[in-house]
CSV table of C-alpha atoms and ligand atoms in Angstrom, one decimal:
chain,number,residue,atom,x,y,z
A,10,MET,CA,122.5,126.4,103.3
A,11,ASN,CA,123.3,126.5,107.0
A,12,VAL,CA,121.1,123.9,108.7
A,13,SER,CA,120.6,123.3,112.4
A,14,VAL,CA,118.5,120.5,114.1
A,15,VAL,CA,116.5,121.0,117.2
A,16,GLY,CA,116.0,117.4,118.3
A,17,ALA,CA,118.7,115.1,116.9
A,18,GLY,CA,116.6,112.0,117.3
A,19,ARG,CA,116.2,109.3,114.6
A,20,VAL,CA,114.7,111.5,111.9
A,21,GLY,CA,116.6,114.8,112.8
A,22,THR,CA,119.9,113.0,112.8
A,23,ALA,CA,119.3,111.2,109.5
A,24,MET,CA,118.1,114.3,107.8
A,25,ALA,CA,121.1,116.2,109.0
A,26,VAL,CA,123.5,113.5,107.7
A,27,LEU,CA,121.8,113.3,104.3
A,28,LEU,CA,121.6,117.1,103.9
A,29,GLY,CA,125.3,117.3,104.9
A,30,ARG,CA,126.1,114.8,102.1
A,31,ALA,CA,124.1,116.9,99.7
A,32,GLY,CA,126.4,119.9,100.4
A,33,HIS,CA,124.5,121.8,103.2
A,34,ALA,CA,126.5,122.9,106.3
A,35,ILE,CA,125.1,121.3,109.5
A,36,VAL,CA,126.0,124.0,111.9
A,37,ALA,CA,124.6,122.8,115.2
A,38,VAL,CA,122.3,120.2,116.7
A,39,SER,CA,120.5,119.8,120.1
A,40,GLY,CA,118.6,117.2,122.1
A,41,GLY,CA,119.0,115.2,125.3
A,42,ASP,CA,121.7,112.7,126.3
A,43,ALA,CA,120.7,110.1,123.8
A,44,SER,CA,120.9,112.7,121.0
A,45,ARG,CA,124.3,113.7,122.2
A,46,GLU,CA,125.6,110.2,121.8
A,47,ARG,CA,123.8,109.8,118.5
A,48,ALA,CA,125.3,113.0,117.2
A,49,ALA,CA,128.8,112.0,118.3
A,50,VAL,CA,128.4,108.8,116.1
A,51,PHE,CA,126.6,110.2,113.1
A,52,LEU,CA,127.5,113.9,113.1
A,53,PRO,CA,131.1,114.0,114.4
A,54,GLY,CA,132.4,117.5,114.7
A,55,VAL,CA,129.0,119.2,114.6
A,56,PRO,CA,128.5,121.4,117.7
A,57,PHE,CA,126.0,119.9,120.2
A,58,VAL,CA,124.4,122.8,121.9
A,59,GLY,CA,121.1,123.9,123.6
A,60,PRO,CA,118.0,124.4,121.4
A,61,GLU,CA,118.3,128.2,121.4
A,62,ASP,CA,121.9,128.1,120.3
A,63,ALA,CA,121.1,125.5,117.6
A,64,ALA,CA,118.2,127.6,116.3
A,65,ARG,CA,120.3,130.8,116.2
A,66,ALA,CA,122.9,129.0,114.1
A,67,GLY,CA,120.7,127.8,111.3
A,68,GLU,CA,119.2,129.6,108.3
A,69,LEU,CA,117.1,126.5,108.1
A,70,VAL,CA,116.1,125.1,111.6
A,71,LEU,CA,114.7,121.6,111.5
A,72,ILE,CA,112.5,120.9,114.5
A,73,ALA,CA,112.5,117.1,114.9
A,74,VAL,CA,111.3,116.7,118.5
A,75,PRO,CA,108.2,114.5,119.3
A,76,ASP,CA,104.9,115.9,117.9
A,77,ASP,CA,103.6,117.2,121.2
A,78,ALA,CA,106.8,119.1,121.9
A,79,ILE,CA,106.9,121.0,118.5
A,80,GLY,CA,104.5,123.8,119.5
A,81,PRO,CA,106.0,124.4,122.9
A,82,MET,CA,109.6,124.2,121.5
A,83,THR,CA,108.8,126.7,118.7
A,84,ALA,CA,107.1,129.1,121.2
A,85,ARG,CA,110.2,128.8,123.4
A,86,LEU,CA,112.6,129.5,120.6
A,87,ALA,CA,110.5,132.5,119.3
A,88,ALA,CA,110.2,133.9,122.8
A,89,THR,CA,113.9,133.8,123.5
A,90,GLY,CA,114.8,135.5,120.2
A,91,ALA,CA,116.3,132.4,118.7
A,92,LEU,CA,114.2,132.7,115.6
A,93,GLY,CA,113.5,135.7,113.4
A,94,SER,CA,113.2,137.1,109.9
A,95,GLY,CA,115.2,135.7,107.1
A,96,ARG,CA,115.2,132.2,108.7
A,97,TRP,CA,113.2,129.1,108.0
A,98,VAL,CA,111.7,126.7,110.5
A,99,ASP,CA,110.7,123.3,109.3
A,100,HIS,CA,109.0,120.5,111.3
A,101,VAL,CA,108.9,116.9,110.1
A,102,SER,CA,105.7,115.7,111.7
A,103,GLY,CA,103.0,114.2,109.4
A,104,ALA,CA,100.0,114.9,111.5
A,105,LEU,CA,100.7,118.5,112.5
A,106,GLY,CA,100.0,121.5,110.4
A,107,LEU,CA,101.8,124.8,110.1
A,108,ASP,CA,99.9,126.0,113.1
A,109,ALA,CA,102.5,124.3,115.3
A,110,LEU,CA,105.0,126.8,114.0
A,111,ALA,CA,102.8,129.9,114.5
A,112,PRO,CA,105.2,131.5,117.0
A,113,ALA,CA,108.0,131.4,114.4
A,114,LEU,CA,105.8,133.1,111.8
A,115,ALA,CA,104.9,135.8,114.4
A,116,VAL,CA,108.6,136.7,114.8
A,117,GLY,CA,109.1,136.9,111.0
A,118,ALA,CA,110.5,133.5,110.2
A,119,GLY,CA,109.2,131.4,107.3
A,120,ARG,CA,107.7,128.1,108.1
A,121,LEU,CA,107.2,124.8,106.4
A,122,ALA,CA,106.6,121.1,107.1
A,123,THR,CA,108.5,118.3,105.4
A,124,HIS,CA,107.3,114.8,106.3
A,125,PRO,CA,109.1,111.8,105.1
A,126,LEU,CA,106.4,109.2,104.3
A,127,GLN,CA,108.5,106.4,105.8
A,128,THR,CA,109.0,104.5,109.0
A,129,PHE,CA,112.3,104.8,110.9
A,130,PRO,CA,113.0,102.6,113.9
A,131,ASP,CA,116.6,103.8,113.9
A,132,VAL,CA,119.0,106.3,112.3
A,133,GLU,CA,120.6,103.6,110.0
A,134,GLY,CA,117.2,102.7,108.7
A,135,ALA,CA,116.4,106.3,108.1
A,136,LEU,CA,119.6,106.9,106.2
A,137,ASP,CA,118.8,103.9,104.0
A,138,ARG,CA,115.2,104.7,103.4
A,139,ILE,CA,114.7,108.4,103.2
A,140,PRO,CA,116.3,108.4,99.7
A,141,GLY,CA,113.6,106.9,97.5
A,142,SER,CA,110.7,107.8,99.8
A,143,PHE,CA,108.0,110.3,99.2
A,144,MET,CA,107.9,113.5,101.2
A,145,ALA,CA,104.8,115.6,102.0
A,146,ILE,CA,105.5,119.4,101.8
A,147,THR,CA,103.3,122.1,103.3
A,148,ALA,CA,104.2,125.7,103.2
A,149,ASP,CA,102.6,129.2,103.3
A,150,ASP,CA,103.8,130.3,99.9
A,151,GLY,CA,105.7,129.5,96.7
A,152,GLN,CA,109.0,130.3,98.3
A,153,GLY,CA,108.3,127.9,101.2
A,154,TYR,CA,107.2,125.2,98.8
A,155,ALA,CA,110.3,125.7,96.6
A,156,LEU,CA,112.5,125.3,99.7
A,157,GLY,CA,110.6,122.2,100.9
A,158,GLU,CA,110.9,120.6,97.5
A,159,ARG,CA,114.6,121.4,97.4
A,160,ILE,CA,115.2,119.8,100.8
A,161,ALA,CA,113.3,116.7,99.7
A,162,ARG,CA,115.3,116.3,96.5
A,163,ASP,CA,118.5,116.9,98.4
A,164,LEU,CA,117.5,114.1,100.7
A,165,GLY,CA,116.9,111.9,97.6
A,166,ALA,CA,113.2,111.9,98.3
A,167,GLU,CA,110.3,112.7,96.0
A,168,PRO,CA,108.3,115.7,97.1
A,169,PHE,CA,104.6,116.3,96.8
A,170,ARG,CA,102.4,119.1,98.1
A,171,LEU,CA,100.0,118.5,100.8
A,172,GLU,CA,97.3,121.0,101.9
A,173,ASP,CA,97.7,122.1,105.5
A,174,GLY,CA,94.2,121.0,106.6
A,175,HIS,CA,94.7,117.5,105.1
A,176,ARG,CA,97.7,116.6,107.2
A,177,PRO,CA,95.9,114.8,110.0
A,178,LEU,CA,94.0,112.7,107.5
A,179,TYR,CA,97.1,112.0,105.5
A,180,HIS,CA,98.9,110.9,108.6
A,181,ALA,CA,96.0,108.6,109.6
A,182,ALA,CA,96.4,107.0,106.2
A,183,ALA,CA,100.1,106.5,106.9
A,184,VAL,CA,99.2,104.8,110.2
A,185,PHE,CA,97.1,102.3,108.3
A,186,ALA,CA,99.8,101.9,105.6
A,187,SER,CA,102.6,101.2,108.1
A,188,ASN,CA,101.9,101.0,111.8
A,189,ASP,CA,98.8,98.8,111.4
A,190,LEU,CA,100.6,96.4,109.1
A,191,ILE,CA,103.1,95.9,111.9
A,192,VAL,CA,100.3,95.6,114.5
A,193,THR,CA,98.5,92.9,112.5
A,194,ALA,CA,101.9,91.2,112.0
A,195,ALA,CA,102.4,91.1,115.7
A,196,VAL,CA,99.0,89.6,116.3
A,197,ALA,CA,99.5,87.1,113.6
A,198,GLU,CA,102.8,86.0,115.1
A,199,GLN,CA,101.2,85.6,118.5
A,200,LEU,CA,98.3,83.5,117.0
A,201,PHE,CA,100.6,81.3,114.8
A,202,ARG,CA,102.7,80.6,117.9
A,203,ALA,CA,99.6,79.7,119.9
A,204,ALA,CA,98.5,77.4,117.1
A,205,GLY,CA,101.9,75.6,117.3
A,206,VAL,CA,103.4,76.9,114.1
A,207,PRO,CA,107.2,76.5,114.3
A,208,ASP,CA,109.1,79.8,113.7
A,209,PRO,CA,106.0,81.9,112.9
A,210,ARG,CA,107.9,84.9,111.8
A,211,ARG,CA,109.7,83.0,109.1
A,212,ALA,CA,106.6,81.0,108.2
A,213,MET,CA,104.5,84.1,107.6
A,214,GLN,CA,107.1,86.0,105.7
A,215,PRO,CA,106.3,84.6,102.2
A,216,LEU,CA,102.6,85.3,102.8
A,217,GLN,CA,103.2,88.9,103.9
A,218,ARG,CA,105.6,89.6,101.1
A,219,ALA,CA,103.2,88.2,98.5
A,220,SER,CA,100.4,90.3,100.0
A,221,LEU,CA,102.4,93.5,99.6
A,222,ASP,CA,103.6,92.4,96.1
A,223,ASN,CA,100.0,91.9,95.1
A,224,VAL,CA,99.0,95.3,96.4
A,225,GLU,CA,101.7,96.8,94.3
A,226,ARG,CA,100.8,94.7,91.2
A,227,LEU,CA,97.0,94.8,91.4
A,228,GLY,CA,96.0,97.5,93.8
A,229,PRO,CA,94.5,96.6,97.2
A,230,ALA,CA,91.0,95.8,96.1
A,231,GLU,CA,92.0,93.2,93.5
A,232,ALA,CA,94.7,91.8,95.8
A,233,LEU,CA,92.2,91.1,98.6
A,234,THR,CA,91.5,87.4,99.2
A,235,GLY,CA,90.1,85.5,102.2
A,236,PRO,CA,86.9,84.5,103.8
A,237,ALA,CA,85.2,87.9,103.8
A,238,VAL,CA,85.7,88.4,100.1
A,239,ARG,CA,84.4,85.0,99.4
A,240,GLY,CA,81.5,85.4,101.7
A,241,ASP,CA,82.5,82.3,103.7
A,242,ALA,CA,80.4,82.9,106.8
A,243,SER,CA,81.1,79.6,108.5
A,244,THR,CA,84.8,80.0,108.2
A,245,ILE,CA,84.6,83.4,109.8
A,246,GLU,CA,82.5,82.0,112.6
A,247,ARG,CA,85.1,79.3,113.1
A,248,ASN,CA,87.9,81.9,113.2
A,249,LEU,CA,86.0,84.0,115.7
A,250,ALA,CA,85.3,81.1,118.0
A,251,ALA,CA,89.0,80.2,118.0
A,252,LEU,CA,90.0,83.7,118.7
A,253,LYS,CA,87.6,84.0,121.6
A,254,ALA,CA,89.2,80.9,123.1
A,255,ALA,CA,92.9,81.8,122.5
A,256,ALA,CA,93.1,85.6,122.2
A,257,PRO,CA,89.7,87.2,123.0
A,258,GLU,CA,91.3,90.7,122.9
A,259,THR,CA,91.6,90.3,119.1
A,260,VAL,CA,87.9,89.5,118.4
A,261,GLY,CA,87.0,93.2,118.0
A,262,ALA,CA,89.7,94.0,115.5
A,263,TYR,CA,88.9,90.8,113.5
A,264,VAL,CA,85.2,91.9,113.3
A,265,GLU,CA,85.9,95.5,112.3
A,266,LEU,CA,88.5,94.6,109.7
A,267,CYS,CA,86.2,91.9,108.3
A,268,ARG,CA,83.5,94.7,107.9
A,269,VAL,CA,85.9,96.8,105.9
A,270,ALA,CA,86.9,93.8,103.8
A,271,LEU,CA,83.1,93.2,103.1
A,272,ASP,CA,82.7,96.7,101.9
A,273,ILE,CA,85.6,96.3,99.5
A,274,ALA,CA,84.3,92.9,98.4
A,275,VAL,CA,80.8,94.3,97.6
A,276,ARG,CA,82.2,97.4,95.9
A,277,VAL,CA,84.9,95.9,93.8
A,278,ARG,CA,84.7,92.1,93.9
A,279,HIS,CA,81.0,91.8,93.4
A,280,LEU,CA,80.2,89.8,96.5
A,281,SER,CA,76.4,89.2,96.4
A,282,GLU,CA,74.2,90.9,98.9
A,283,GLU,CA,73.0,87.5,100.1
A,284,ARG,CA,76.5,86.3,101.0
A,285,ARG,CA,77.3,89.6,102.5
A,286,ALA,CA,74.2,89.4,104.7
A,287,ALA,CA,75.3,85.9,105.8
A,288,VAL,CA,78.7,87.2,107.0
A,289,GLU,CA,77.1,90.3,108.6
A,290,ASP,CA,74.8,88.0,110.5
A,291,VAL,CA,77.8,86.2,112.0
A,292,LEU,CA,79.7,89.4,112.7
A,293,SER,CA,76.7,91.0,114.5
A,294,ARG,CA,76.8,88.1,117.0
A,295,TRP,CA,80.4,88.8,117.8
A,296,ARG,CA,80.3,92.5,118.1
B,21,NAP,N1,110.3,107.8,113.5
B,21,NAP,C1,109.5,107.8,112.4
B,21,NAP,O1,109.2,106.7,111.8
B,21,NAP,C2,109.1,109.1,111.9
B,21,NAP,C3,108.7,109.2,110.5
B,21,NAP,C4,108.3,110.4,110.0
B,21,NAP,C5,108.3,111.5,110.8
B,21,NAP,N2,108.6,111.4,112.1
B,21,NAP,C6,108.6,112.7,112.9
B,21,NAP,O2,109.9,113.0,113.3
B,21,NAP,C7,109.8,113.8,114.5
B,21,NAP,C8,110.8,113.2,115.5
B,21,NAP,O3,110.5,111.8,115.6
B,21,NAP,P1,111.7,110.7,115.9
B,21,NAP,O4,111.1,109.4,115.6
B,21,NAP,O5,112.9,111.1,115.2
B,21,NAP,O6,111.8,110.9,117.5
B,21,NAP,P2,113.0,110.6,118.5
B,21,NAP,O7,114.0,109.6,117.8
B,21,NAP,O8,112.4,110.2,119.8
B,21,NAP,O9,113.8,112.0,118.6
B,21,NAP,C9,113.2,113.1,119.3
B,21,NAP,C10,114.2,114.2,119.6
B,21,NAP,O10,113.5,115.2,120.4
B,21,NAP,C11,114.1,115.2,121.7
B,21,NAP,N3,113.0,115.2,122.7
B,21,NAP,C12,112.3,114.3,123.2
B,21,NAP,N4,111.4,114.8,124.0
B,21,NAP,C13,111.5,116.1,123.9
B,21,NAP,C14,110.7,117.2,124.5
B,21,NAP,N5,109.7,117.0,125.3
B,21,NAP,N6,111.1,118.4,124.3
B,21,NAP,C15,112.2,118.7,123.4
B,21,NAP,N7,112.9,117.7,122.8
B,21,NAP,C16,112.5,116.4,123.1
B,21,NAP,C17,114.9,113.9,121.8
B,21,NAP,O11,116.0,114.0,122.7
B,21,NAP,P3,116.6,112.7,123.5
B,21,NAP,O12,116.0,111.5,122.9
B,21,NAP,O13,118.1,112.8,123.3
B,21,NAP,O14,116.2,112.9,124.9
B,21,NAP,C18,115.4,113.7,120.4
B,21,NAP,O15,116.4,114.6,120.1
B,21,NAP,C19,108.3,113.7,115.0
B,21,NAP,O16,107.7,114.9,114.6
B,21,NAP,C20,107.8,112.5,114.2
B,21,NAP,O17,106.4,112.7,113.9
B,21,NAP,C21,109.0,110.3,112.7
């Protein structure tokens, strides 16, 4: 299939490289100056053109610009006649639905969304990790789903169908699964450092790896340990007092996550109502 990419950023470039390896023809890509350099490295010989020319060249047009730019870019491509019937337009955002591609539908193009459930800080990482990842496919009809599933498999990913209306919730789940893990790691690194732990990143690595291994082996509820699950109210109080002194901006996050942990503990780990009440009592004083 002739594939073009509007927005040869991290994801667009990596998808183009992988689709090229799978036998598709990457006919054109577009983007800003950084994308031009990226394309020269990863997609040598592929024409680097403006978005309209890129869109005109592809039977499948991947729109891999930032989420807020997808709607305006699609409207621009549709308005300038760069999209039309017999063509497919595919965005790769997790949070947006097919609505963002409405202008493409209005001019007769098919539309779909193919979101790799993975995190890509750079193109190399995306090339390594798209294969083996899951990919959420949303389309208007069976033909669109079949195309999305084919793209996913050609990328080496495992497709699953996601209802259009569920995409923002699905993406919020991905934020918890990935971004928030990194956010909590950053906070932990800062606090370990403040506590005088030498080389905090190395020191916390076995702990973090074991936590993820336990989630995989046991599921999150059974993997959860710590003071909230045990109902150790005084330990939580000590933690909070230390946070207030050293990093007061983290107190709110600690309290809210502790609440979620308590819910899990009561539901699954059979924490008694009495112990829960003791922890809740502490948390209410730190809200
Ligand atoms: N990164 C991830 O972990 C990840 C994972 C799954 C899905 N996604 C999705 O992939 C899509 C692209 O994300 P990315 O991480 O690949 O972004 P990125 O690396 O920043 O690339 C974005 C591309 O769009 C261009 N661009 C930037 N602002 C634009 C604008 N206002 N109008 C038109 N083009 C613009 C950029 O050009 P220049 O940089 O050359 O200026 C670049 O070609 C998003 O929908 C995102 O939700 C990302």
